[in-house]
Coordinates of C-alpha atoms and ligand atoms in Angstrom, one line a residue:
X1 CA 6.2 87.9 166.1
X2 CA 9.5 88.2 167.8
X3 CA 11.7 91.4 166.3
X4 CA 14.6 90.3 164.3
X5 CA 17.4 91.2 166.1
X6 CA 20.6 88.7 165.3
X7 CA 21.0 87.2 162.0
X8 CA 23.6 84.6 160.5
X9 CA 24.4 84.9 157.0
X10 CA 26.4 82.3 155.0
X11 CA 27.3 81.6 151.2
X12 CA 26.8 78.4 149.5
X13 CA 27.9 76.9 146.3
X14 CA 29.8 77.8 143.8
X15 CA 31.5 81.7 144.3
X16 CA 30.0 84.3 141.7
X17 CA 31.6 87.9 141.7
X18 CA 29.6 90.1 144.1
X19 CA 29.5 87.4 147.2
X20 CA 31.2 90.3 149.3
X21 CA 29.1 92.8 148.3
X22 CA 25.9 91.0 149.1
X23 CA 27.8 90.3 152.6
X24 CA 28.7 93.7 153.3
X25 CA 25.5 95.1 152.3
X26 CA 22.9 93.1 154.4
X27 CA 25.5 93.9 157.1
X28 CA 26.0 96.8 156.8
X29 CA 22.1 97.5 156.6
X30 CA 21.4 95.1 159.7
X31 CA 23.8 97.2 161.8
X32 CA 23.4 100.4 160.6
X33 CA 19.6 100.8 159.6
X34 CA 18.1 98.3 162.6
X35 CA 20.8 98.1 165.3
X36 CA 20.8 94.1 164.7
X37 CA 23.8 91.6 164.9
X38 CA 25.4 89.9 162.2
X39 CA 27.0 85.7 162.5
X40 CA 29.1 85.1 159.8
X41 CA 28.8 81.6 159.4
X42 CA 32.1 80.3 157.2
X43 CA 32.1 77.6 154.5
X44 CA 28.7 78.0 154.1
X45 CA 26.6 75.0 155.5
X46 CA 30.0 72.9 156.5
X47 CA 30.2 75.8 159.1
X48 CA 26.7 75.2 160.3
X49 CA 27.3 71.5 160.9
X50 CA 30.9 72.6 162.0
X51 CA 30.0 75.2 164.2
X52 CA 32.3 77.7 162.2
X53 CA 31.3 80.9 162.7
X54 CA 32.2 84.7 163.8
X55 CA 30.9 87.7 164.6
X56 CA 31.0 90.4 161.9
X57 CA 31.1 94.0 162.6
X58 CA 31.1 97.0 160.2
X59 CA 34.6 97.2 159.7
X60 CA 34.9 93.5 158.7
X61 CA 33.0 94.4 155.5
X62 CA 34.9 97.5 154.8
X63 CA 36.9 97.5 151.8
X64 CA 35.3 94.3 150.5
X65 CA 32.6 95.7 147.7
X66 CA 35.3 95.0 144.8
X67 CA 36.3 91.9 146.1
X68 CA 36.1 88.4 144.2
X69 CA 35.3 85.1 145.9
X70 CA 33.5 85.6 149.4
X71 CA 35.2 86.4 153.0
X72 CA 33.2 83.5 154.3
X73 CA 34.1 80.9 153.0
X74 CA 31.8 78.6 150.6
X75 CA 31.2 75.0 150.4
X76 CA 29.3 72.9 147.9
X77 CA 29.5 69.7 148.8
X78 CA 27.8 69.9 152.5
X79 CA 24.2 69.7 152.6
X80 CA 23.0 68.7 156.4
X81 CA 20.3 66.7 154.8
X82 CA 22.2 64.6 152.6
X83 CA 25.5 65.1 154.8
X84 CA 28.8 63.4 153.8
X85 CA 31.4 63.3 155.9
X86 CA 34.9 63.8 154.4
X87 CA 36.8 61.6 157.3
X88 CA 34.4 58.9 156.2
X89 CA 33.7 59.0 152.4
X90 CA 32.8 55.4 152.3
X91 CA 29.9 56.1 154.5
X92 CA 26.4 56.8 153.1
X93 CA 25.1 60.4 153.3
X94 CA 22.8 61.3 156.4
X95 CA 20.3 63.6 157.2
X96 CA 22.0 66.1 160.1
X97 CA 19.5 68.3 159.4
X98 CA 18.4 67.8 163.4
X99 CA 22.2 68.6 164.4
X100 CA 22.3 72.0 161.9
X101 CA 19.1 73.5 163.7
X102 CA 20.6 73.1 167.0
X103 CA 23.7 74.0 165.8
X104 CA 21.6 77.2 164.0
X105 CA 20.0 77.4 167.8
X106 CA 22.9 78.0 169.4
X107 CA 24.1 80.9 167.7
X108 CA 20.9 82.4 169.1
X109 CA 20.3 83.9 165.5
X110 CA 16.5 85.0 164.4
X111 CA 16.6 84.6 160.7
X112 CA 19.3 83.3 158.7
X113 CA 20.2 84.7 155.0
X114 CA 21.3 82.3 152.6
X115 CA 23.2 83.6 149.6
X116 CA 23.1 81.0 147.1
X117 CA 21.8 78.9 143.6
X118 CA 19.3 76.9 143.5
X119 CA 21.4 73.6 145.5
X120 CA 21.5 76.0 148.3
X121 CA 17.7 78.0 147.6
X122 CA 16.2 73.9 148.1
X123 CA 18.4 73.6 151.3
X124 CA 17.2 76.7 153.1
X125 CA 13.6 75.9 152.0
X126 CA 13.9 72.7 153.8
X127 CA 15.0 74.9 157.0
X128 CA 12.8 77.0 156.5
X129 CA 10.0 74.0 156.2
X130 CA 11.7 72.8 159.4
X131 CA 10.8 75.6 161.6
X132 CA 14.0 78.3 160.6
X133 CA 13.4 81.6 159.6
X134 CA 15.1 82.2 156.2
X135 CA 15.5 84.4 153.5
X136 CA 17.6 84.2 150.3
X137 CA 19.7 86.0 147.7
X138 CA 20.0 84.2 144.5
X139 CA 24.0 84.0 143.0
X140 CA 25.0 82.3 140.4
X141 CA 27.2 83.2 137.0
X142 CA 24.4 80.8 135.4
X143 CA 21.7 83.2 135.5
X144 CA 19.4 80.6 135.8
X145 CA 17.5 80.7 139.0
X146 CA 13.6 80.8 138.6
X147 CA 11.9 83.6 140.0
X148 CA 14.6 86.3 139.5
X149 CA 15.3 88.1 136.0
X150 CA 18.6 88.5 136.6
X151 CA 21.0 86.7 139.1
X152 CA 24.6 88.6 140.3
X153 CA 27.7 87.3 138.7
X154 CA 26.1 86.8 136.2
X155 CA 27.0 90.3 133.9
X156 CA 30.8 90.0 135.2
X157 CA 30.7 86.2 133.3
X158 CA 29.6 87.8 130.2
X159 CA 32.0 90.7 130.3
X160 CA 35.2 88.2 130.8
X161 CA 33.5 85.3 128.2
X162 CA 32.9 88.6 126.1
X163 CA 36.9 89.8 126.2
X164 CA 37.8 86.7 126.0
X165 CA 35.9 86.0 122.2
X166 CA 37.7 89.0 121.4
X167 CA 40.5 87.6 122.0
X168 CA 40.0 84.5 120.3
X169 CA 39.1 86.7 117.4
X170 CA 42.7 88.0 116.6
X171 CA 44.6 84.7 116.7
X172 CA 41.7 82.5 115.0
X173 CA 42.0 85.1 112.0
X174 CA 46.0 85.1 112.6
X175 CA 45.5 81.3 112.0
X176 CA 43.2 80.8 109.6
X177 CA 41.7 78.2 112.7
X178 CA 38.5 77.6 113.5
X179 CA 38.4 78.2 117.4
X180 CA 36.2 76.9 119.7
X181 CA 35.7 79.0 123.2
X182 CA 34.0 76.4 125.5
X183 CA 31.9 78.6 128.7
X184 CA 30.2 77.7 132.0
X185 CA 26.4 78.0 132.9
X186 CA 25.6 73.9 133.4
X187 CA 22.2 73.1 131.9
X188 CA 21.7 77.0 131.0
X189 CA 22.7 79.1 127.8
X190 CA 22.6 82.5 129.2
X191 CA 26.6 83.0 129.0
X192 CA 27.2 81.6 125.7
X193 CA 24.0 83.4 124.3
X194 CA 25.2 87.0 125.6
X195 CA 28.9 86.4 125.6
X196 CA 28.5 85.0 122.0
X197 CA 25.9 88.2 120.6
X198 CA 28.6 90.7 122.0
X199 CA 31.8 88.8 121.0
X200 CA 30.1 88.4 117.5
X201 CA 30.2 84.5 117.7
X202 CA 29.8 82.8 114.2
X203 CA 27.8 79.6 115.8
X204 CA 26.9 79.3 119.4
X205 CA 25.6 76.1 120.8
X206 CA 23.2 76.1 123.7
X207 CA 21.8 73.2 125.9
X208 CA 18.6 74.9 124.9
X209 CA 19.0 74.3 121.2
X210 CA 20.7 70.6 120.6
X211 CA 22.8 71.0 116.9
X212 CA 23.3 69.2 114.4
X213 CA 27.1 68.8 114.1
X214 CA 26.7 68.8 109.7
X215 CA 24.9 72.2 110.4
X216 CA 27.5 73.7 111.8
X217 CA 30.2 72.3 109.5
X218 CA 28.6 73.5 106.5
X219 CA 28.6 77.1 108.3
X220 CA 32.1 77.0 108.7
X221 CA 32.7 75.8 105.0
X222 CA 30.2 78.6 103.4
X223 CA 32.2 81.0 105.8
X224 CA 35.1 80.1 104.3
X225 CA 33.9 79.7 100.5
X226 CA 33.0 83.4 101.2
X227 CA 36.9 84.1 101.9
X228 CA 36.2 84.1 105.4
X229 CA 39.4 82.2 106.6
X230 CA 38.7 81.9 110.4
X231 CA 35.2 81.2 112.7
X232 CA 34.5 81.2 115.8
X233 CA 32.3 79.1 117.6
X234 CA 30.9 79.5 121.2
X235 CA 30.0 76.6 123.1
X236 CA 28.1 75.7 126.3
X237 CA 29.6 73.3 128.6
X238 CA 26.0 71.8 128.7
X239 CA 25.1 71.7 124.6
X240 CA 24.9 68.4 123.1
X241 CA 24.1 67.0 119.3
X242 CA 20.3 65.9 118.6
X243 CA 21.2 62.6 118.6
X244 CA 23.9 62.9 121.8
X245 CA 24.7 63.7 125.2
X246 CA 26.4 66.1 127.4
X247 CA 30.1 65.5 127.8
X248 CA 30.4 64.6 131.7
X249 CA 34.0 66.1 132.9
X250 CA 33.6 64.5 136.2
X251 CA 31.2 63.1 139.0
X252 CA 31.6 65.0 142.4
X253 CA 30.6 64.8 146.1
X254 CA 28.1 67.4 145.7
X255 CA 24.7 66.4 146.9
X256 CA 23.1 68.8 144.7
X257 CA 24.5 68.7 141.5
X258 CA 27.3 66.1 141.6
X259 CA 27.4 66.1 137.7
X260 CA 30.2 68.4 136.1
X261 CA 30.4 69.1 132.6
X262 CA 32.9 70.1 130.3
X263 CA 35.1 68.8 127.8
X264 CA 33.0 69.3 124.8
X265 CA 34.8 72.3 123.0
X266 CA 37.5 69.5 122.6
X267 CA 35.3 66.7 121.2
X268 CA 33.4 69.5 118.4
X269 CA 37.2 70.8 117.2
X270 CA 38.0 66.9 116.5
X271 CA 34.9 66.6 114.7
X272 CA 35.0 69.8 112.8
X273 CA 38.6 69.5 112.0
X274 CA 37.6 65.9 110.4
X275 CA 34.6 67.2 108.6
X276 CA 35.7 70.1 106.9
X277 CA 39.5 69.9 106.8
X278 CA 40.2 73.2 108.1
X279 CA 42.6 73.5 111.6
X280 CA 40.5 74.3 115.0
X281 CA 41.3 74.7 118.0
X282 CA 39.9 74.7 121.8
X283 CA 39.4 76.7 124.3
X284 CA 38.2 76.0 127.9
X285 CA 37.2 79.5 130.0
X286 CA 36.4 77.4 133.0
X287 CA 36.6 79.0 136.3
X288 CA 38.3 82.2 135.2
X289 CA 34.2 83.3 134.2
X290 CA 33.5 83.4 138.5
X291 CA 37.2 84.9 139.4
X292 CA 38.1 88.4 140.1
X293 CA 36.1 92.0 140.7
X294 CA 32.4 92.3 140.2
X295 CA 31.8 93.9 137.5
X296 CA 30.2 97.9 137.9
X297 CA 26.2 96.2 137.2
X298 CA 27.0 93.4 139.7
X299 CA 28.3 95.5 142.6
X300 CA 24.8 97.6 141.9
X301 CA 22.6 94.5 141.8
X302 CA 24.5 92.7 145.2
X303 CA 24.2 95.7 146.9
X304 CA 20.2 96.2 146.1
X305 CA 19.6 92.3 146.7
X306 CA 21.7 92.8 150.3
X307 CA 19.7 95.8 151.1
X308 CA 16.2 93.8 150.0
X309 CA 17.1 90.7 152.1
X310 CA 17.6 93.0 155.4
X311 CA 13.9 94.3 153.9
X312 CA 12.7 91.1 153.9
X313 CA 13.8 90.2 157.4
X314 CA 12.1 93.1 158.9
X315 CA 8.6 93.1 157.1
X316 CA 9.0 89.1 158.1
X317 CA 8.7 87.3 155.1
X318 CA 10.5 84.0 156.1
X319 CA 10.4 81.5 153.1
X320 CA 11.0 83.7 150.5
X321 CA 14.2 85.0 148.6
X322 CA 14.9 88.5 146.9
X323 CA 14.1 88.4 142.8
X324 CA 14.2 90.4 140.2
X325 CA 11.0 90.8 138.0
X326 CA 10.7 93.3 135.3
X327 CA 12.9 95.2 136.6
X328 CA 11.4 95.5 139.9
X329 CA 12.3 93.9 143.6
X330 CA 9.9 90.9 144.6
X331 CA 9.6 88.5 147.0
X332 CA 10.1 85.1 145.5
X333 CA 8.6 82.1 147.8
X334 CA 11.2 79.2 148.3
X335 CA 9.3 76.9 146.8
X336 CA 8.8 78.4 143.3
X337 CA 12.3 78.9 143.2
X338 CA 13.7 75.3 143.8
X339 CA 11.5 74.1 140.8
X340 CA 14.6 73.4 138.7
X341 CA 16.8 75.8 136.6
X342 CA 15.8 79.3 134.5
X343 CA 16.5 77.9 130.6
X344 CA 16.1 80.0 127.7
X345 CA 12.9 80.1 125.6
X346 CA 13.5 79.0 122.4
X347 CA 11.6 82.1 121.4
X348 CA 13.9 84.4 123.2
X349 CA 14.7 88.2 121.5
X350 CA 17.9 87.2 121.8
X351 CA 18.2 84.4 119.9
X352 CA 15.8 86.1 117.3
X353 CA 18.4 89.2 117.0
X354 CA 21.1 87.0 117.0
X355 CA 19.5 85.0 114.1
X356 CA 18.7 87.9 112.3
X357 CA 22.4 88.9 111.8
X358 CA 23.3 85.6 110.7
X359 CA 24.6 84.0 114.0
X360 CA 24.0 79.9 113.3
X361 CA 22.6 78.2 116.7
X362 CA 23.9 74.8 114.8
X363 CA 19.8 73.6 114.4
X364 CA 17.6 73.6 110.9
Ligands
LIG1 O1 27.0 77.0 138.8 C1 28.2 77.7 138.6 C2 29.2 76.8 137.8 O2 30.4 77.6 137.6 C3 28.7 76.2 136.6 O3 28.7 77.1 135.5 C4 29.7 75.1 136.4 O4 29.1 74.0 135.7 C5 29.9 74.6 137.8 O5 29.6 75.7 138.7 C6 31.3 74.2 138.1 O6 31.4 73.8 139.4 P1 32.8 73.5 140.2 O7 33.3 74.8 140.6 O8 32.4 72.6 141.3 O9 33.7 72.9 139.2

């Protein structure tokens, strides 16, 4: 097989801290280790179907390992199979997909990496099914991409949910409030359950786990028979009651995942504030959880899963994206990957430790 010897590399979806560093690692790498090219392709697969793209040299990615957000540009609402076209929203969404492969033939590229969730893993599977060489790098602040252990972004989430609980803390106990502190991560726990063990949450509700809402009233009333005069609860934008749903904040023009949630932290302090008579209050983290500098564990982890995509490319392995498995590098086939999201076992140590120092999860 032909030597790879140009690549394009794009970001898609939602930004995660440690985009840049995954850009400026496989480019890096590509130049330095195997004399290749590098196509930055912007705004992700809009600049595919766009033809949006540049050529990136080493000094482009100089500077940019500490950066937030991603110097290309990211899009999740274009997906050349289900393509909607912003000039014409009424239209129905078409498959380009013959359009982005020439488009991707032009640029004269050899394999493409795609840096992305799992929206964005099932789009370059379908390239890849369609005659593209691709690899991938999973990202998402979710954590929740199967076949990989660990996803960047994901640590820096924790560490700004975790300061953020913290802060909570101090003004809930100020207040004698019961404060609410409503976090990302979709259909996934993984924020909530970290964030909430380190910021010593009082109840955290994950999709995982659906509560009961008496459950966790009754917590925060023994809490405060006990002379505890504040609690704090953490919340998944994706937890719902047993005998409920999500709250939907919106429906968007993502082909993907056109569902967002949010809003719940809201409807639980109305509830909670009826039940038990004491004041709460809510929070809403929202988008600060995927702003700003990587933290020190996610510039490590970008810059290993840059290096392995480069790795992939060279011992061929088109179809497959870079994972994390017991602590080891693995090659994670496309397919397995866009099975659906990464949840948390109800059985998981965490949970288990988290029990065992009191923490209510809001179930019986
Ligand atoms: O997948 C990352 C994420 O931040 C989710 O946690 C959240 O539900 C969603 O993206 C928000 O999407 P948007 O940026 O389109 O509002």
């Amino acid at each position: 097989m032909k030597r790879v010897q140009r690549i394009g590399i794009l970001t898609g979806g939602g930004d995660a801290p440690g985009l840049n560093a995954v850009i400026r690692a496989v480019t890096k790498t590509a130049i330095i280790e195997h004399g290749m090219e590098v196509v930055g392709i912007e705004d992700g697969f809009e600049g595919v179907m766009l033809n949006k793209f540049h050529l990136l040299q080493k000094h482009d990615v100089s500077g940019i390992l500490t950066l937030g957000g991603t110097i290309l540009g990211t899009s999740n609402k274009t997906n050349p199979y289900k393509y909607f076209d912003p000039k014409h929203p009424e239209a129905t969404l078409k498959d380009l997909s013959k359009k982005a492969l020439r488009n991707f033939a032009a640029m004269k590229i050899d394999c493409l990496v795609c840096i992305g969730g799992d929206g964005t893993m099932r789009i370059a599977s379908r390239l890849f099914e369609d005659g593209l060489p691709v690899v991938g790098v999973p990202k998402t602040i979710d954590n929740d991409i199967i076949g990989t252990d660990v996803t960047f972004g994901f640590d820096t989430a924790v560490e700004i949910a975790t300061e953020a609980i913290d802060r909570i803390h101090t003004t809930a106990m100020a207040h004698h409030r019961v404060m609410i502190v409503e976090l990302m991560g979709r259909t996934a726990g993984w924020i909530t359950l970290h964030a909430g063990v380190a910021g010593g949450g009082d109840i955290l509700l994950i999709p995982e786990i659906p509560y009961f809402l008496d459950v966790i009233c009754d917590k925060v009333k023994e809490r405060s028979k006990k002379g505890k005069r504040f609690s704090i609860v953490v919340v998944s934008e994706g937890a719902r009651p047993v005998d409920g749903n999500v709250v939907v904040k919106k429906i968007v023009q993502d082909p993907s995942q056109p569902v967002r949630l949010g809003g719940i932290s809201f409807l639980l302090a109305d509830q909670i504030e009826a039940r038990t008579g004491l004041e709460a209050r809510a929070v809403v983290l929202g988008h600060l959880q995927r702003g700003g500098t990587p933290s020190g564990f996610d510039r490590v982890l970008a810059t290993q899963l840059g290096v392995g995509a480069v790795d992939l490319m060279t011992r061929q392995r088109f179809g497959y994206m870079v994972g994390v498995q017991g602590g080891k590098f693995v090659d994670v086939p496309f397919n397995e990957v866009s099975r659906g999201a990464r949840l948390i076992p109800p059985d998981h140590v965490l949970i288990a430790a988290a029990r065992s120092v009191g923490t209510c999860f809001g179930d019986r």
